[in-house]
Tab-separated table of C-alpha atoms and ligand atoms in Angstrom:
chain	number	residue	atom	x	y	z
A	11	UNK	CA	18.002	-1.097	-21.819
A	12	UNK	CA	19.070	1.706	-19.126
A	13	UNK	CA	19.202	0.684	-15.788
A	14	UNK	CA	16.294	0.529	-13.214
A	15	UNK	CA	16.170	4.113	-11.254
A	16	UNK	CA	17.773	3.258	-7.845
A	17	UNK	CA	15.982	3.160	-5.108
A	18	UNK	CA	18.689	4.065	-2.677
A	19	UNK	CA	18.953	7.671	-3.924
A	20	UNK	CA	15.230	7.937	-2.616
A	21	UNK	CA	15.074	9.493	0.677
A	22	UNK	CA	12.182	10.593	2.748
A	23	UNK	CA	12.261	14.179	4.551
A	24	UNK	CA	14.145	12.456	7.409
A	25	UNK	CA	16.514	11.438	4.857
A	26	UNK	CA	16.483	7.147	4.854
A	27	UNK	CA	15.463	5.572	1.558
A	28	UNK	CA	11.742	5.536	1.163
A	29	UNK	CA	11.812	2.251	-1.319
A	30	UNK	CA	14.702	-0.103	0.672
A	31	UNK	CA	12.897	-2.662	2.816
A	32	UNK	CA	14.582	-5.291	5.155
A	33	UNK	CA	11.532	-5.804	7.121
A	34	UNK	CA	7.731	-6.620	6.626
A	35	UNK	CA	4.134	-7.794	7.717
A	36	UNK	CA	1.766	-9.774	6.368
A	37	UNK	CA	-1.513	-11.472	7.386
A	38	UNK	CA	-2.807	-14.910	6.079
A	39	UNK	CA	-5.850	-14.440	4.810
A	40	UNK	CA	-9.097	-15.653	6.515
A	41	UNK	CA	-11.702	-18.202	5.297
A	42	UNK	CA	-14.283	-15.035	5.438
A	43	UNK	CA	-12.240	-13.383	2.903
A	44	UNK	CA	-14.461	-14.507	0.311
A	45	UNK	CA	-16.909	-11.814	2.117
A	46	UNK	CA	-14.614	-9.561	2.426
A	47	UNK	CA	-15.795	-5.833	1.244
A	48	UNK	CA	-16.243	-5.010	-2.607
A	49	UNK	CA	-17.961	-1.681	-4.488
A	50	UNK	CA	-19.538	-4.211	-7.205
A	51	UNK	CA	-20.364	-7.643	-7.610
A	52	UNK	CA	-17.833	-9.092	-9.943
A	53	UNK	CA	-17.784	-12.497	-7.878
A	54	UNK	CA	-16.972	-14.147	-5.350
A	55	UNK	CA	-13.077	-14.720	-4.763
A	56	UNK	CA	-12.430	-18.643	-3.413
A	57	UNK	CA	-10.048	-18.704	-0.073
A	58	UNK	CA	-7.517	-20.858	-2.202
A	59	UNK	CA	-7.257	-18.703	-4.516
A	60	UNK	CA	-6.568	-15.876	-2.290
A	61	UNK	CA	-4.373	-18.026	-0.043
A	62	UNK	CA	-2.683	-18.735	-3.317
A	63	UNK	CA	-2.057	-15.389	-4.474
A	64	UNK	CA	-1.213	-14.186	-0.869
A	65	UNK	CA	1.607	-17.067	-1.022
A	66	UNK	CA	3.351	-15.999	-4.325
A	67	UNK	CA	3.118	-12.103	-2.839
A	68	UNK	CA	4.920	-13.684	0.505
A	69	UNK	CA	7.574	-14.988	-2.017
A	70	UNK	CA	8.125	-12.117	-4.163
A	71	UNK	CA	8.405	-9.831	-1.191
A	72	UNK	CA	11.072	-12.570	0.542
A	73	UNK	CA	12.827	-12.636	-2.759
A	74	UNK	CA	13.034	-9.166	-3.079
A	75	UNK	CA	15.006	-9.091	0.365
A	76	UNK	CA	12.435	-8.566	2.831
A	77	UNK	CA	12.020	-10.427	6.228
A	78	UNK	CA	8.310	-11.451	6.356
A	79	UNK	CA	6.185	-11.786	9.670
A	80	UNK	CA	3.644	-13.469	9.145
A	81	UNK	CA	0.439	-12.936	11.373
A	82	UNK	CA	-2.285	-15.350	12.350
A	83	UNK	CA	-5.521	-15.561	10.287
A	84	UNK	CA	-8.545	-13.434	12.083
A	85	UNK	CA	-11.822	-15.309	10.712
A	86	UNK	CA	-13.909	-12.251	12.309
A	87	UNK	CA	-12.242	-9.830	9.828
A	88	UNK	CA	-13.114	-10.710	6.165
A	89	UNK	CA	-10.301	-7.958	5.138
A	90	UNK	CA	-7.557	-8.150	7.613
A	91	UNK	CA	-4.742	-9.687	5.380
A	92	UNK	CA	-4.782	-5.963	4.030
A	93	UNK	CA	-2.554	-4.907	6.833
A	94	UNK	CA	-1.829	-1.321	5.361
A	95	UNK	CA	-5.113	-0.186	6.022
A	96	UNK	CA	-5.454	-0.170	10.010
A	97	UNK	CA	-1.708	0.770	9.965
A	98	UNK	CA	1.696	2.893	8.502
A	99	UNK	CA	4.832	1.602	8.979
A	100	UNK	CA	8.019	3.658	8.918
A	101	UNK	CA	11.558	3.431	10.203
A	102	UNK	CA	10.936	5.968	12.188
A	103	UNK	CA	7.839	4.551	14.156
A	104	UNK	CA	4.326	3.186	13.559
A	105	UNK	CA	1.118	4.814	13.168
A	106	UNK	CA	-2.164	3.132	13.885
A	107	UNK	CA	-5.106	4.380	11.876
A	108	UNK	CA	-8.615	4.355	12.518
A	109	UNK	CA	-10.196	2.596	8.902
A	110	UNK	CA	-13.350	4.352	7.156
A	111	UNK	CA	-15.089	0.860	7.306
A	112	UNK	CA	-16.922	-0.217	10.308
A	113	UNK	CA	-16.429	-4.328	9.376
A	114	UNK	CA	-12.802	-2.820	9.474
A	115	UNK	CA	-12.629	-0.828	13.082
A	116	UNK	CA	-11.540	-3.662	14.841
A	117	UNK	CA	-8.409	-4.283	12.717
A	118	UNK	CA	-5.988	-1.471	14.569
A	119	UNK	CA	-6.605	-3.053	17.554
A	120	UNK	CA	-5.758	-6.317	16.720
A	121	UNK	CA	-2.361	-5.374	14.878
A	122	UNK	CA	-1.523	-3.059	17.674
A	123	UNK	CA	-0.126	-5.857	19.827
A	124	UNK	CA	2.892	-6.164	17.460
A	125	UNK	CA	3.211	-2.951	16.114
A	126	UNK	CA	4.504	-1.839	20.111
A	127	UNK	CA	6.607	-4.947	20.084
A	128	UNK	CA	8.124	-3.931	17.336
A	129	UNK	CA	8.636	-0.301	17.661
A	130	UNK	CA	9.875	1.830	19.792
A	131	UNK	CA	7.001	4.894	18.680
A	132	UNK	CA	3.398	3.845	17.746
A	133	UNK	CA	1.309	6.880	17.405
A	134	UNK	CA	-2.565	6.340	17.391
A	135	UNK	CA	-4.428	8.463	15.263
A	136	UNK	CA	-6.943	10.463	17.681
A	137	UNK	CA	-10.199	10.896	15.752
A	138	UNK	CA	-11.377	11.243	12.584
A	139	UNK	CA	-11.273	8.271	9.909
A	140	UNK	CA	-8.053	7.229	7.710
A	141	UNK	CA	-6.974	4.141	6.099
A	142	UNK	CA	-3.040	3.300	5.006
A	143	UNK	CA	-4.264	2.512	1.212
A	144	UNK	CA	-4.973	6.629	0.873
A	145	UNK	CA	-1.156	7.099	2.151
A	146	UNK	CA	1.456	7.729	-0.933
A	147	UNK	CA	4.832	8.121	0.420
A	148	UNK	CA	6.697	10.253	-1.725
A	149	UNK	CA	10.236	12.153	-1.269
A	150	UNK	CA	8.988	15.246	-1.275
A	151	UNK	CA	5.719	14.634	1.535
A	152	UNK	CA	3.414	11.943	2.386
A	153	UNK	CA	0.043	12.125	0.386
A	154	UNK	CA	-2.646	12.191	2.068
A	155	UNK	CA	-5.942	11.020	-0.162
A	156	UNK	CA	-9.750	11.852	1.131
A	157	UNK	CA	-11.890	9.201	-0.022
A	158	UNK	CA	-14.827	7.060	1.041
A	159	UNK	CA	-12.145	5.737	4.168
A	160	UNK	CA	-10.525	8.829	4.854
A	161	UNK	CA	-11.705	12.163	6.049
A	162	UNK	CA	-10.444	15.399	6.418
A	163	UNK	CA	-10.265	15.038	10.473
A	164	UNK	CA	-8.145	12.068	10.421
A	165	UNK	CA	-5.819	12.985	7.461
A	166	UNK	CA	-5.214	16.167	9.878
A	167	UNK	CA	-4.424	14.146	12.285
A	168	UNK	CA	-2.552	11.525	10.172
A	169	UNK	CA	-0.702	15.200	9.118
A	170	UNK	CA	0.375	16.106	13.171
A	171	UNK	CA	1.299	12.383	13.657
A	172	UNK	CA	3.390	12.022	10.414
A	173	UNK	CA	5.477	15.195	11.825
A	174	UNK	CA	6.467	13.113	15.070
A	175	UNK	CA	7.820	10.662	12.422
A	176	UNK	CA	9.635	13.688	10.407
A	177	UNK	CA	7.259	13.506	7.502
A	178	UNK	CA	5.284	15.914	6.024
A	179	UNK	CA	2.090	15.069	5.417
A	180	UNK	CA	-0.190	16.874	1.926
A	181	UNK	CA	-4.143	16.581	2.017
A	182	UNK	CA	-5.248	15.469	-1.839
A	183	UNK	CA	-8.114	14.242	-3.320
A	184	UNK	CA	-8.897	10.538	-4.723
A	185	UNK	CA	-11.054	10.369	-7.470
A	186	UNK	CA	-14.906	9.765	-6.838
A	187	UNK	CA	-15.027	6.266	-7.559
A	188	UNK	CA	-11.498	4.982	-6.240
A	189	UNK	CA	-11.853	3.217	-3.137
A	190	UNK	CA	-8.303	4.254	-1.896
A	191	UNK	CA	-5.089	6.752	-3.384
A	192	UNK	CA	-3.284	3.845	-3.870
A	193	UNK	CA	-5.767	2.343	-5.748
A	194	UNK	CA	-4.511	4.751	-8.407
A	195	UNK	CA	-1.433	5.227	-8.461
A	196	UNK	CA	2.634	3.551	-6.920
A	197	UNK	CA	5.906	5.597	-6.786
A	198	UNK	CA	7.905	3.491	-8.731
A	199	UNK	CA	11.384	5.887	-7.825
A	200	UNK	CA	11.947	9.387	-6.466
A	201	UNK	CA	10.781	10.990	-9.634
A	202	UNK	CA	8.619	8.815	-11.155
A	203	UNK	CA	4.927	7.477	-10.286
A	204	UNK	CA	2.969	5.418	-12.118
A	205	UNK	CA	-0.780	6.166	-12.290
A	206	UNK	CA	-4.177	6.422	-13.966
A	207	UNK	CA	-4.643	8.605	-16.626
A	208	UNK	CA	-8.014	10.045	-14.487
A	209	UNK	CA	-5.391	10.957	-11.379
A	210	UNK	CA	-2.847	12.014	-13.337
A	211	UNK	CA	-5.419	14.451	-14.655
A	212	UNK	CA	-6.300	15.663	-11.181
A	213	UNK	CA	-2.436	17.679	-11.229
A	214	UNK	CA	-1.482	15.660	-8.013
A	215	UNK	CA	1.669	14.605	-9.858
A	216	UNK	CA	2.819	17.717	-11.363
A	217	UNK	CA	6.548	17.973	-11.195
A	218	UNK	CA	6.820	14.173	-10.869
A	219	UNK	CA	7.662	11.785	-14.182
A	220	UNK	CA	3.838	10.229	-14.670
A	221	UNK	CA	3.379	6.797	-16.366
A	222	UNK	CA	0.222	6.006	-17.455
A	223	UNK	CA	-1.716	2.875	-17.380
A	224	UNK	CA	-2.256	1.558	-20.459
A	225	UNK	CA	-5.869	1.277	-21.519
A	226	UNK	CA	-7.985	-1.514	-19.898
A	227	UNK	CA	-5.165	-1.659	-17.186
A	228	UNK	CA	-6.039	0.972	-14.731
A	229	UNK	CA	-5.700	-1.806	-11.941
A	230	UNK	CA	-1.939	-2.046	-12.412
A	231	UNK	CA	-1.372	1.765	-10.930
A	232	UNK	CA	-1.546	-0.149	-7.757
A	233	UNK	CA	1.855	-1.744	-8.047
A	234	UNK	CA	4.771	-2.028	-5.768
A	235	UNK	CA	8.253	-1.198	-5.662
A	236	UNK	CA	10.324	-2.547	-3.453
A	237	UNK	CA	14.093	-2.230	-3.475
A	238	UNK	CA	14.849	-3.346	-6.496
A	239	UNK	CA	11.895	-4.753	-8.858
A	240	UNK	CA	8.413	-3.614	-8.803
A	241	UNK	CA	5.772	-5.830	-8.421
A	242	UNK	CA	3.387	-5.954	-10.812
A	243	UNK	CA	-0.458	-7.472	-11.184
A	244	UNK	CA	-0.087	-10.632	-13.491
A	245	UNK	CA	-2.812	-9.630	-15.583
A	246	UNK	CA	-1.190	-6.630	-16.708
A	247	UNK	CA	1.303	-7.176	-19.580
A	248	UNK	CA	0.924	-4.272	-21.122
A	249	UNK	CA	2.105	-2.245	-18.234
A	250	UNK	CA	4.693	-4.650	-16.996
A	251	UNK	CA	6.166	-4.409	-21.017
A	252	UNK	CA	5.996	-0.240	-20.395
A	253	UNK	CA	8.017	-0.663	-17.285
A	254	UNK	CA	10.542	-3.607	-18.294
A	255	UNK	CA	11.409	-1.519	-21.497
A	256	UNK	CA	12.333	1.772	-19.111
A	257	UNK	CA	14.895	-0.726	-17.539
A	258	UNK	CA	12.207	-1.875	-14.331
A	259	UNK	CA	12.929	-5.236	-13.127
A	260	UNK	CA	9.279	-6.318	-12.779
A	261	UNK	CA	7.733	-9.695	-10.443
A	262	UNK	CA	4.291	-10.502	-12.352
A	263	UNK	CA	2.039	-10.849	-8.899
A	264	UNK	CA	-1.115	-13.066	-9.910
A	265	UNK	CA	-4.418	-10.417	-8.387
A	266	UNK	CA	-7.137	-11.677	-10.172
A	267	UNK	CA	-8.258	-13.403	-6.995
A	268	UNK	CA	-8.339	-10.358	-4.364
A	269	UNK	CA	-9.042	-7.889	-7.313
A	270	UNK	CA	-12.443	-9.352	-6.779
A	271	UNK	CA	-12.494	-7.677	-3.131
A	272	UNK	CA	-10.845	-4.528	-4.538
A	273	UNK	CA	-7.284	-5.437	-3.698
A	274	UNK	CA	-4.142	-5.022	-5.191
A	275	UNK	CA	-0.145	-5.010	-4.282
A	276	UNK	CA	0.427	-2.328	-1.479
A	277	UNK	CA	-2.545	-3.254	1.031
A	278	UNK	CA	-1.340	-6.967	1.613
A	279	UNK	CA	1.921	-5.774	3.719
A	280	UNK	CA	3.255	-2.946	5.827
A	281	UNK	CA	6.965	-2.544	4.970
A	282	UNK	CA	10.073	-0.699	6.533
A	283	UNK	CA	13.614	-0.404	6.490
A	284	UNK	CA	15.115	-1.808	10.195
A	285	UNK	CA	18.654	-0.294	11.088
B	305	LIG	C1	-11.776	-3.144	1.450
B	305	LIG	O1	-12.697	-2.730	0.734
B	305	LIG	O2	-11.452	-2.556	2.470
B	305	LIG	C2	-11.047	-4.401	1.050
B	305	LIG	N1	-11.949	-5.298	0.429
B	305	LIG	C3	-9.912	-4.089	0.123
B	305	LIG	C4	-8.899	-3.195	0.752
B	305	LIG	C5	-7.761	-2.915	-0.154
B	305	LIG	N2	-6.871	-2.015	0.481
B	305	LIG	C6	-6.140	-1.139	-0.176
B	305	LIG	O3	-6.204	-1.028	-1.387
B	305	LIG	N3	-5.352	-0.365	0.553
């Protein structure tokens, strides 16, 4: 088996490794999670077994060599354990976003707190709508997906605030029925992404090595490498075989619970590399 693509050749355009993470944040999940936002009705989720699959996601990241803050429960947000939405994280600085959902406004604010603790630069995205799930960091720019969360005022924005970081930001489109880019797709090293088969046919990737989701497993384009193993959804084993026989070191990540809600891997932390 050849040996996992490093992650500490990846750089960003500022030139620090886009997939090395010492630090993160997370959010416990709230008992209104179980109303938390969904495009169809495929059940209910139950708060244990999102607490559940929140803990194991907590461990893998841990494991994986990231320090985890963990931030209080908000009952009055049914989706605010999905912490990349209202908010970018990047060694450079933060970015605060303003989410496409109106159940979802009030999440920037309430993350903002510790974002200013923790950083020395937290932009705030001026107008316009964005959320972090439509955000694919990539070595060559930042991808910036329109979608039902994100319009083209605040990924123009998002684009002049990324350039105070030393990013550079590219407007794409998500697919009609995706609720976020990231939905769709993970960079799984500097030359490789892993995606849907519908946004791979969309050209986005050109240039880049695409892996496709195996039939029936669309979800698991929503994985997430960090340093060095990729998480993967649990359900998936037909992707997670695809990876582990390229030489990936994957962590199965159970997500049948907040798959329910339209969740997967990337939304449930923000990540960065700390000097
Ligand atoms: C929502 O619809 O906003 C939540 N139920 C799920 C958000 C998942 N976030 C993401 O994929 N970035």
């Amino acid at each position: 088996m050849s040996e996992p693509p490093s992650a500490i050749t990846c750089r960003s355009t500022s030139g620090r490794s886009l997939l090395r993470f010492n630090r993160g944040i997370v959010r416990s999940p709230a008992r209104s999670v179980v109303d938390g936002l969904r495009a169809s009705d495929r059940g209910n989720p139950t708060y244990e077994g999102v607490k559940a699959e929140h803990d194991a996601y907590v461990a893998a990241l841990k494991a994986a060599g990231v320090a985890i803050m963990i931030l209080p429960a908000l009952e009055a947000f049914p989706d605010s354990m999905f912490v990349e939405d209202p908010a970018l994280t990047f060694s450079e600085g933060a970015i605060l976003f303003r989410p496409g959902a109106q159940s979802r406004s009030g999440e920037a604010g309430e993350i903002a707190p510790i974002l200013r603790q923790l950083f020395g630069k937290l932009l705030e995205l001026p107008c316009g709508f964005a959320d972090g799930g439509d955000v694919l960091v990539t070595p060559r720019n930042v991808m910036i997906g329109l979608s039902g969360r994100t319009d083209r005022v605040g990924a123009e924005a998002l684009i002049i605030c990324l350039a105070e970081l030393g990013h550079e930001g590219l407007i794409v489109e998500t697919p009609d029925d995706v609720l976020h880019l990231k939905t769709a797709c993970s960079l799984l090293d500097e030359t490789t992404v892993l995606c849907t088969p519908q946004l791979a046919g969309t050209g986005i990737f050109d240039g880049f090595r695409t892996l496709i989701t195996p039939d029936g497993e669309e979800a698991a384009a929503n994985a997430l490498r960090v340093n060095d193993v990729v998480l993967v959804g649990s359900d998936f084993a037909k992707t997670a075989q695809m990876l582990g026989g390229l030489g990936y070191q994957i962590i199965p990540v159970p997500t049948s619970q907040i798959s329910k809600i339209d969740a997967g891997l990337s939304c449930m932390s923000l990540r960065w590399q700390a000097n």
